[in-house]
Amino acid sequence: MRALARVGDEGISDAPPDRSRSPNVTVQQQAIQGLGTLQDERALPRLEDIARTGSQQVRSSAVYAIGAIGGDAGNESLITLVEIGSLDVGAAAANAFQDLNDEGVIDVLMWAVENRGTQVADASRNRMFNGPWAEGTVPPELFELAHDAIERRGSNGWSGQAYAFLLQHGGEDDQEFILDILENGSAQQKSDALYALQTSPNLLPSSMLLKLVEDGDANVRRAAVYALQQRGEEISEELEDVLLRRFENGSGGAGWDDTEQALAQLGTSRARRALMDRVESGTDNESRRALSAIVYSGDAEQLDDLLDILEDSDDPAMRRRIYDNVLYSNAPNLDRFVEHALEEEDSYLAANAVSALGRMGTPESRDQLSELLDAEDGQVRSAAISAIAQQGGRDAEKVLLDALDDPDTQYSALSGLQTLGTKGARDALVDIARDGDDPSLRTQALNS
């Protein structure tokens, strides 16, 4: 059906409608898409009926097929569905109009903004904001709608489309309106505006963005930093000064999304030195935030500095903090941290390193996991079993079944068999659940 529809074979124009009521959802969707590809207006009544009364899996497909057919008749169907369709159908219909300049389209979308539920209203509003609009063709009421969407911004939606629309099509008054929002608006309005301004970063002076980097809301700070970073090297030194001042005054945030992360992304020598000083000399909380930012940035050079600390520091709390952050990440030099952790006389760290090997998924890591199955430490052996289950492979099932005989690894082996999900794994779990001697193992097998 799909192939015949793509080549436009008119001889099958009656076949897809027959299949569009198939009990098989996949066949039904292909038939509906085929009707849209054929672009035959005779299919519109059937498609509109499916959009109104069909199952949830196919209603939107029918709407988009109507939009693909288009024309006056297709628009009439979409207008009807915006007015009286279910919420998901009405929202899909609002997005399916090909040309907003066609008769009645703007009228029904404007009506839906005021008279339909949030899902349809948001879809209608954003469809109008996204256009495309040729110069001089934007209906004047859309500018008022964009201002209203920004001023009424609540917690259940994002008004970024309205900002982008005003930036693209508005005049000086609209730009002044946005600048006033950035000066006096709520934290949410400021954040929305800054992210929308990424498409027109030169509208705002750098001085205003630098001021917003010190805003009281973390989302606003993060958006301002991002907007400044898009401007290139000419403002990096000023941004660094603002961030370091926040950092030194104890105004860092609670994790990846604030001052520490912004400094790590800068990657300058001053920023790197400030973060490393905080790692080594800050409180436990401060040190962990700085470490989290360094690891999240993925900067191999900064991560190498952490390796230097591991080699030089005898502070067990410091070493634990570094491992806690890096071993759960996808750091580019993770393998070197794993090697260090495996050399530590700490079962907890070694087990975490083994788990990291499982996530790496390289042939080298698989070979290393196989060797660790013979480790003296039962916690390390158990972690190796879990990592092998995570990686899978042809021999994983046998390794896990063998591990059932080791008291230190049998619980990990049961969970691993669940992860593996092979027929042999299922059979082994059933056997243990039915005939096992240890009640706790039988319970674990049933859960698995």
Coordinates of C-alpha atoms in Angstrom, one line a residue:
M1 CA 0.0 0.0 0.0
R2 CA 2.7 2.4 1.0
A3 CA 4.7 1.8 -2.2
L4 CA 1.7 2.0 -4.5
A5 CA 0.6 5.2 -2.8
R6 CA 4.1 6.8 -3.2
V7 CA 4.0 6.1 -7.0
G8 CA 0.5 7.6 -7.2
D9 CA -1.2 4.5 -8.6
E10 CA -4.9 5.7 -9.0
G11 CA -6.0 2.1 -9.4
I12 CA -5.6 1.6 -5.6
S13 CA -7.6 4.6 -4.6
D14 CA -10.3 2.3 -3.3
A15 CA -8.0 -0.1 -1.5
P16 CA -6.6 2.1 1.3
P17 CA -10.1 3.1 2.5
D18 CA -10.9 -0.6 3.0
R19 CA -7.7 -1.1 5.0
S20 CA -8.2 2.1 7.0
R21 CA -10.6 0.2 9.3
S22 CA -8.3 -2.8 9.7
P23 CA -8.2 -4.2 13.2
N24 CA -4.4 -4.1 12.8
V25 CA -3.3 -0.6 13.9
T26 CA -0.1 -0.7 11.8
V27 CA -2.0 -1.6 8.6
Q28 CA -4.6 1.1 9.5
Q29 CA -1.9 3.7 9.9
Q30 CA -0.3 2.8 6.6
A31 CA -3.6 3.0 4.8
I32 CA -4.3 6.4 6.4
Q33 CA -0.9 7.7 5.4
G34 CA -1.4 6.3 1.9
L35 CA -4.6 8.2 1.6
G36 CA -2.8 11.4 2.5
T37 CA 0.0 10.6 0.0
L38 CA -2.6 10.0 -2.8
Q39 CA -4.1 13.5 -2.1
D40 CA -7.5 12.4 -3.3
E41 CA -10.3 14.6 -1.9
R42 CA -12.7 11.6 -2.1
A43 CA -10.9 10.2 1.0
L44 CA -11.7 13.2 3.2
P45 CA -15.1 12.0 4.6
R46 CA -13.5 8.7 5.6
L47 CA -10.5 10.4 7.2
E48 CA -12.6 12.9 9.1
D49 CA -14.7 10.1 10.4
I50 CA -11.6 8.3 11.6
A51 CA -10.3 11.5 13.2
R52 CA -13.5 11.8 15.2
T53 CA -14.3 8.2 16.1
G54 CA -11.1 6.1 15.5
S55 CA -8.8 4.8 18.2
Q56 CA -6.3 7.1 19.9
Q57 CA -3.4 5.5 18.0
V58 CA -4.8 6.6 14.5
R59 CA -6.7 9.8 15.1
S60 CA -3.7 12.1 14.7
S61 CA -2.6 10.2 11.6
A62 CA -5.9 10.8 10.0
V63 CA -5.7 14.5 10.8
Y64 CA -2.2 14.8 9.2
A65 CA -3.5 12.9 6.2
I66 CA -6.3 15.5 5.8
G67 CA -3.6 18.3 6.0
A68 CA -1.6 16.5 3.3
I69 CA -4.6 16.5 1.0
G70 CA -5.2 20.2 1.7
G71 CA -7.2 22.4 -0.6
D72 CA -10.4 24.1 0.3
A73 CA -12.1 20.8 1.3
G74 CA -9.2 19.7 3.4
N75 CA -9.1 23.0 5.2
E76 CA -12.9 22.8 5.9
S77 CA -12.3 19.4 7.6
L78 CA -9.4 20.7 9.7
I79 CA -11.5 23.8 10.7
T80 CA -14.3 21.5 11.8
L81 CA -11.8 19.3 13.8
V82 CA -10.3 22.4 15.5
E83 CA -13.8 23.4 16.6
I84 CA -15.3 20.1 17.8
G85 CA -12.5 17.4 17.7
S86 CA -11.2 15.9 20.9
L87 CA -8.3 17.7 22.5
D88 CA -5.6 15.7 20.8
V89 CA -7.4 15.8 17.5
G90 CA -8.0 19.6 17.8
A91 CA -4.3 20.2 18.6
A92 CA -3.2 18.0 15.7
A93 CA -5.6 19.8 13.3
A94 CA -4.3 23.2 14.4
N95 CA -0.8 22.1 13.4
A96 CA -1.9 20.5 10.1
F97 CA -2.8 23.6 8.2
Q98 CA -0.5 24.1 5.3
D99 CA -1.2 27.8 4.6
L100 CA -2.4 30.1 7.3
N101 CA -3.5 32.7 4.7
D102 CA -6.3 30.4 3.5
E103 CA -9.8 31.6 4.2
G104 CA -11.0 31.0 7.7
V105 CA -7.8 29.5 9.1
I106 CA -6.6 32.4 11.2
D107 CA -10.2 33.0 12.4
V108 CA -10.6 29.5 13.7
L109 CA -7.2 29.4 15.3
M110 CA -7.8 32.7 17.1
W111 CA -11.2 31.4 18.2
A112 CA -9.6 28.2 19.6
V113 CA -7.1 30.2 21.7
E114 CA -10.0 31.7 23.7
N115 CA -12.5 28.9 23.5
R116 CA -10.8 25.5 23.5
G117 CA -8.8 23.7 26.2
T118 CA -5.1 24.4 26.9
Q119 CA -3.8 21.7 24.5
V120 CA -5.7 23.0 21.5
A121 CA -5.2 26.7 22.5
D122 CA -1.4 26.2 22.8
A123 CA -1.2 24.4 19.5
S124 CA -3.2 27.1 17.7
R125 CA -1.2 29.9 19.2
N126 CA 2.2 28.3 18.4
R127 CA 1.1 27.4 14.9
M128 CA 0.3 31.0 14.2
F129 CA 3.6 32.2 15.8
N130 CA 5.6 29.8 13.7
G131 CA 4.1 30.9 10.4
P132 CA 5.8 31.0 8.0
W133 CA 4.9 34.6 7.3
A134 CA 6.0 36.7 4.3
E135 CA 6.9 40.3 5.0
G136 CA 3.7 42.4 5.4
T137 CA 1.4 39.4 5.6
V138 CA 1.2 39.0 9.4
P139 CA -2.3 39.7 10.8
P140 CA -2.1 42.6 13.3
E141 CA -4.0 40.7 15.9
L142 CA -1.1 38.2 16.2
F143 CA 1.2 40.9 17.8
E144 CA -1.4 41.6 20.4
L145 CA -1.7 37.8 21.0
A146 CA 2.0 37.5 21.4
H147 CA 2.1 40.3 24.0
D148 CA -0.8 38.7 25.8
A149 CA 0.9 35.3 25.9
I150 CA 4.0 36.7 27.4
E151 CA 2.2 38.8 30.0
R152 CA 0.0 35.9 31.1
R153 CA 2.7 33.4 31.2
G154 CA 2.0 30.8 33.9
S155 CA 3.5 27.6 35.0
N156 CA 1.8 25.4 32.4
G157 CA 3.5 26.4 29.2
W158 CA 6.4 28.2 27.6
S159 CA 6.0 31.5 25.8
G160 CA 9.3 31.3 23.9
Q161 CA 7.4 31.0 20.6
A162 CA 5.8 34.4 21.3
Y163 CA 9.2 36.1 21.9
A164 CA 10.7 34.5 18.7
F165 CA 7.6 35.7 16.7
L166 CA 8.0 39.3 18.0
L167 CA 11.7 39.3 17.3
Q168 CA 11.3 38.1 13.8
H169 CA 8.2 40.1 12.7
G170 CA 7.8 42.9 15.3
G171 CA 9.0 46.5 15.3
E172 CA 10.8 48.7 17.7
D173 CA 7.9 48.8 20.1
D174 CA 8.0 45.0 20.4
Q175 CA 11.8 45.1 21.1
E176 CA 11.2 47.7 23.8
F177 CA 8.5 45.4 25.3
I178 CA 11.0 42.5 25.5
L179 CA 13.7 44.7 27.0
D180 CA 11.2 45.8 29.7
I181 CA 10.4 42.2 30.4
L182 CA 14.1 41.5 31.0
E183 CA 14.4 44.5 33.3
N184 CA 11.1 44.1 35.3
G185 CA 9.5 40.8 34.4
S186 CA 9.2 37.7 36.5
A187 CA 12.0 35.1 36.7
Q188 CA 10.0 32.8 34.3
Q189 CA 9.4 35.6 31.8
K190 CA 13.1 36.6 31.9
S191 CA 14.2 33.0 31.4
D192 CA 11.8 32.5 28.4
A193 CA 12.9 35.7 26.8
L194 CA 16.6 34.9 27.1
Y195 CA 16.2 31.4 25.6
A196 CA 14.1 32.9 22.7
L197 CA 16.8 35.6 22.2
Q198 CA 19.3 32.9 21.2
T199 CA 17.9 33.3 17.7
S200 CA 18.6 37.1 17.8
P201 CA 21.5 37.4 20.3
N202 CA 22.6 40.9 19.2
L203 CA 19.3 42.5 20.3
L204 CA 20.4 42.8 23.9
P205 CA 23.5 44.7 24.9
S206 CA 26.1 42.6 26.7
S207 CA 25.9 44.9 29.7
M208 CA 22.3 43.8 30.3
L209 CA 23.2 40.1 29.9
L210 CA 26.1 40.5 32.3
K211 CA 23.7 42.0 34.8
L212 CA 21.3 39.1 34.4
V213 CA 24.1 36.7 35.1
E214 CA 23.8 37.9 38.7
D215 CA 20.0 37.6 38.8
G216 CA 18.4 36.0 41.8
D217 CA 16.9 33.1 39.7
A218 CA 19.1 30.2 38.6
N219 CA 17.2 29.7 35.3
V220 CA 17.7 33.4 34.4
R221 CA 21.4 33.2 35.2
R222 CA 21.8 30.0 33.2
A223 CA 20.0 31.5 30.2
A224 CA 22.0 34.8 30.4
V225 CA 25.3 32.8 30.5
Y226 CA 24.3 30.8 27.5
A227 CA 23.3 33.9 25.5
L228 CA 26.7 35.5 26.3
Q229 CA 28.6 32.3 25.3
Q230 CA 27.0 32.5 21.9
R231 CA 28.6 35.9 21.3
G232 CA 32.1 34.5 21.2
E233 CA 35.4 35.5 22.6
E234 CA 34.9 39.3 22.8
I235 CA 32.9 39.0 26.1
S236 CA 34.5 35.9 27.7
E237 CA 36.7 37.9 30.0
E238 CA 33.9 40.1 31.2
L239 CA 31.7 37.0 31.8
E240 CA 34.6 35.3 33.6
D241 CA 34.9 38.3 36.0
V242 CA 31.2 38.2 36.8
L243 CA 31.2 34.5 37.4
L244 CA 34.3 34.5 39.5
R245 CA 32.9 37.3 41.6
R246 CA 29.7 35.3 42.2
F247 CA 31.8 32.2 43.0
E248 CA 34.1 34.0 45.4
N249 CA 31.2 35.6 47.2
G250 CA 29.7 32.2 48.0
S251 CA 26.9 32.7 45.4
G252 CA 27.4 29.4 43.7
G253 CA 24.4 27.2 43.0
A254 CA 23.3 23.8 44.0
G255 CA 24.7 21.7 41.2
W256 CA 25.3 21.6 37.4
D257 CA 23.0 24.5 36.5
D258 CA 24.7 27.5 38.0
T259 CA 27.9 29.3 38.5
E260 CA 30.3 26.3 38.9
Q261 CA 29.0 24.8 35.7
A262 CA 29.4 28.1 33.8
L263 CA 33.0 28.4 35.0
A264 CA 33.7 24.8 33.9
Q265 CA 32.3 25.5 30.5
L266 CA 34.5 28.6 30.1
G267 CA 37.5 26.4 30.6
T268 CA 39.9 29.3 31.1
S269 CA 43.0 29.1 33.3
R270 CA 41.4 31.4 36.0
A271 CA 38.2 29.5 36.0
R272 CA 39.9 26.1 36.2
R273 CA 42.1 27.2 39.0
A274 CA 39.2 28.6 41.0
L275 CA 37.3 25.3 40.6
M276 CA 40.3 23.2 41.6
D277 CA 40.9 25.3 44.6
R278 CA 37.3 24.7 45.7
V279 CA 37.7 21.0 45.1
E280 CA 40.7 20.8 47.4
S281 CA 39.8 23.5 50.0
G282 CA 36.1 23.9 50.0
T283 CA 33.5 22.3 52.3
D284 CA 32.2 18.9 51.4
N285 CA 29.2 20.5 49.6
E286 CA 31.3 23.1 47.8
S287 CA 33.8 20.5 46.7
R288 CA 31.1 18.2 45.4
R289 CA 29.5 21.0 43.4
A290 CA 32.8 22.0 41.8
L291 CA 33.5 18.4 41.0
S292 CA 30.1 17.9 39.5
A293 CA 30.6 20.9 37.3
I294 CA 34.0 19.8 36.1
V295 CA 32.8 16.3 35.3
Y296 CA 29.6 17.5 33.6
S297 CA 31.7 19.8 31.3
G298 CA 33.5 16.8 29.9
D299 CA 36.7 18.9 29.5
A300 CA 39.5 16.2 29.4
E301 CA 42.1 18.8 30.5
Q302 CA 40.2 19.6 33.7
L303 CA 39.6 16.0 34.4
D304 CA 43.3 15.3 34.1
D305 CA 43.8 17.8 36.9
L306 CA 41.6 15.6 39.0
L307 CA 43.8 12.6 38.2
D308 CA 46.8 14.7 39.5
I309 CA 44.9 15.3 42.8
L310 CA 44.3 11.5 43.1
E311 CA 48.0 10.8 42.7
D312 CA 49.1 13.5 45.2
S313 CA 46.4 13.6 47.9
D314 CA 46.2 11.3 50.9
D315 CA 42.9 12.7 52.0
P316 CA 40.4 9.7 51.8
A317 CA 37.3 12.0 51.8
M318 CA 38.7 14.0 48.9
R319 CA 39.5 10.8 47.0
R320 CA 36.0 9.4 47.6
R321 CA 34.4 12.6 46.4
I322 CA 36.3 12.6 43.1
Y323 CA 35.5 8.9 42.5
D324 CA 31.9 9.4 43.4
N325 CA 31.5 12.0 40.7
V326 CA 33.7 10.6 37.9
L327 CA 32.8 6.9 38.1
Y328 CA 29.1 7.6 37.5
S329 CA 29.8 9.8 34.5
N330 CA 30.8 9.3 30.8
A331 CA 34.1 11.2 31.2
P332 CA 36.4 11.0 28.2
N333 CA 39.2 9.5 30.3
L334 CA 37.0 7.4 32.5
D335 CA 39.2 4.3 32.0
R336 CA 42.1 6.0 33.8
F337 CA 39.9 6.8 36.8
V338 CA 38.8 3.1 36.8
E339 CA 42.4 1.9 36.9
H340 CA 43.1 4.2 39.9
A341 CA 39.9 3.0 41.7
L342 CA 40.7 -0.6 41.2
E343 CA 44.1 -0.1 42.9
E344 CA 42.5 1.5 46.0
E345 CA 42.1 -0.7 49.1
D346 CA 38.4 0.1 49.2
S347 CA 35.8 -2.5 48.2
Y348 CA 33.1 0.2 47.6
L349 CA 35.3 2.2 45.2
A350 CA 36.5 -1.0 43.4
A351 CA 32.9 -2.1 42.9
N352 CA 31.9 1.3 41.5
A353 CA 34.9 1.1 39.1
V354 CA 33.7 -2.3 38.0
S355 CA 30.2 -0.9 37.3
A356 CA 31.8 1.9 35.2
L357 CA 33.6 -0.8 33.2
G358 CA 30.2 -2.3 32.4
R359 CA 28.9 1.0 31.1
M360 CA 32.0 1.5 28.9
G361 CA 31.1 -1.6 26.9
T362 CA 34.5 -1.9 25.0
P363 CA 36.2 -5.2 24.2
E364 CA 39.0 -4.2 26.6
S365 CA 36.5 -3.6 29.4
R366 CA 34.8 -7.0 28.8
D367 CA 38.2 -8.8 29.1
Q368 CA 38.9 -6.9 32.3
L369 CA 35.5 -7.9 33.7
S370 CA 36.2 -11.5 33.0
E371 CA 39.4 -11.3 35.0
L372 CA 37.6 -9.6 37.9
L373 CA 35.3 -12.7 38.2
D374 CA 38.2 -14.3 40.1
A375 CA 38.8 -11.3 42.4
E376 CA 39.3 -12.1 46.1
D377 CA 36.7 -9.5 47.1
G378 CA 33.2 -10.8 46.9
Q379 CA 31.8 -7.3 46.4
V380 CA 34.0 -6.8 43.3
R381 CA 33.0 -10.2 41.9
S382 CA 29.3 -9.3 42.4
A383 CA 29.8 -6.0 40.6
A384 CA 31.5 -7.8 37.8
I385 CA 28.5 -10.2 37.4
S386 CA 26.1 -7.2 37.2
A387 CA 28.3 -5.4 34.7
I388 CA 28.5 -8.5 32.4
A389 CA 24.7 -8.8 32.5
Q390 CA 24.5 -5.2 31.5
Q391 CA 26.8 -5.7 28.5
G392 CA 25.2 -9.0 27.4
G393 CA 27.0 -11.1 24.9
R394 CA 27.0 -14.8 23.9
D395 CA 28.8 -16.1 27.0
A396 CA 26.9 -13.9 29.5
E397 CA 24.2 -16.4 30.3
K398 CA 26.8 -19.1 31.2
V399 CA 28.8 -16.7 33.3
L400 CA 25.6 -15.8 35.3
L401 CA 24.5 -19.4 35.7
D402 CA 28.0 -20.3 37.0
A403 CA 27.8 -17.4 39.4
L404 CA 24.7 -18.8 41.1
D405 CA 27.0 -21.3 42.9
D406 CA 29.0 -18.5 44.6
P407 CA 27.3 -17.1 47.8
D408 CA 28.8 -13.7 47.2
T409 CA 27.5 -13.4 43.7
Q410 CA 24.2 -15.3 43.5
Y411 CA 21.9 -12.4 44.2
S412 CA 23.7 -10.3 41.5
A413 CA 23.4 -13.3 39.2
L414 CA 19.7 -13.5 39.7
S415 CA 19.2 -9.8 38.9
G416 CA 21.6 -10.2 36.0
L417 CA 19.5 -13.1 34.6
Q418 CA 16.5 -10.8 34.8
T419 CA 18.4 -8.1 32.8
L420 CA 19.6 -10.6 30.3
G421 CA 16.1 -11.9 29.6
T422 CA 17.2 -15.0 27.5
K423 CA 15.2 -18.2 27.4
G424 CA 18.0 -19.9 29.4
A425 CA 17.9 -17.1 32.0
R426 CA 14.1 -17.4 32.4
D427 CA 14.3 -21.2 32.7
A428 CA 17.0 -20.9 35.4
L429 CA 14.9 -18.4 37.4
V430 CA 11.8 -20.7 37.2
D431 CA 13.9 -23.6 38.4
I432 CA 15.2 -21.7 41.4
A433 CA 11.8 -20.3 42.3
R434 CA 10.3 -23.8 42.2
D435 CA 13.0 -25.9 43.7
G436 CA 15.6 -23.7 45.5
D437 CA 16.6 -24.5 49.0
D438 CA 17.0 -20.9 50.2
P439 CA 13.7 -19.1 50.7
S440 CA 15.2 -15.7 50.2
L441 CA 16.8 -16.8 46.8
R442 CA 13.4 -18.3 45.8
T443 CA 11.8 -14.9 46.6
Q444 CA 14.5 -13.0 44.6
A445 CA 14.0 -15.4 41.7
L446 CA 10.2 -14.8 41.7
N447 CA 10.8 -11.0 41.8
S448 CA 13.3 -11.3 38.9

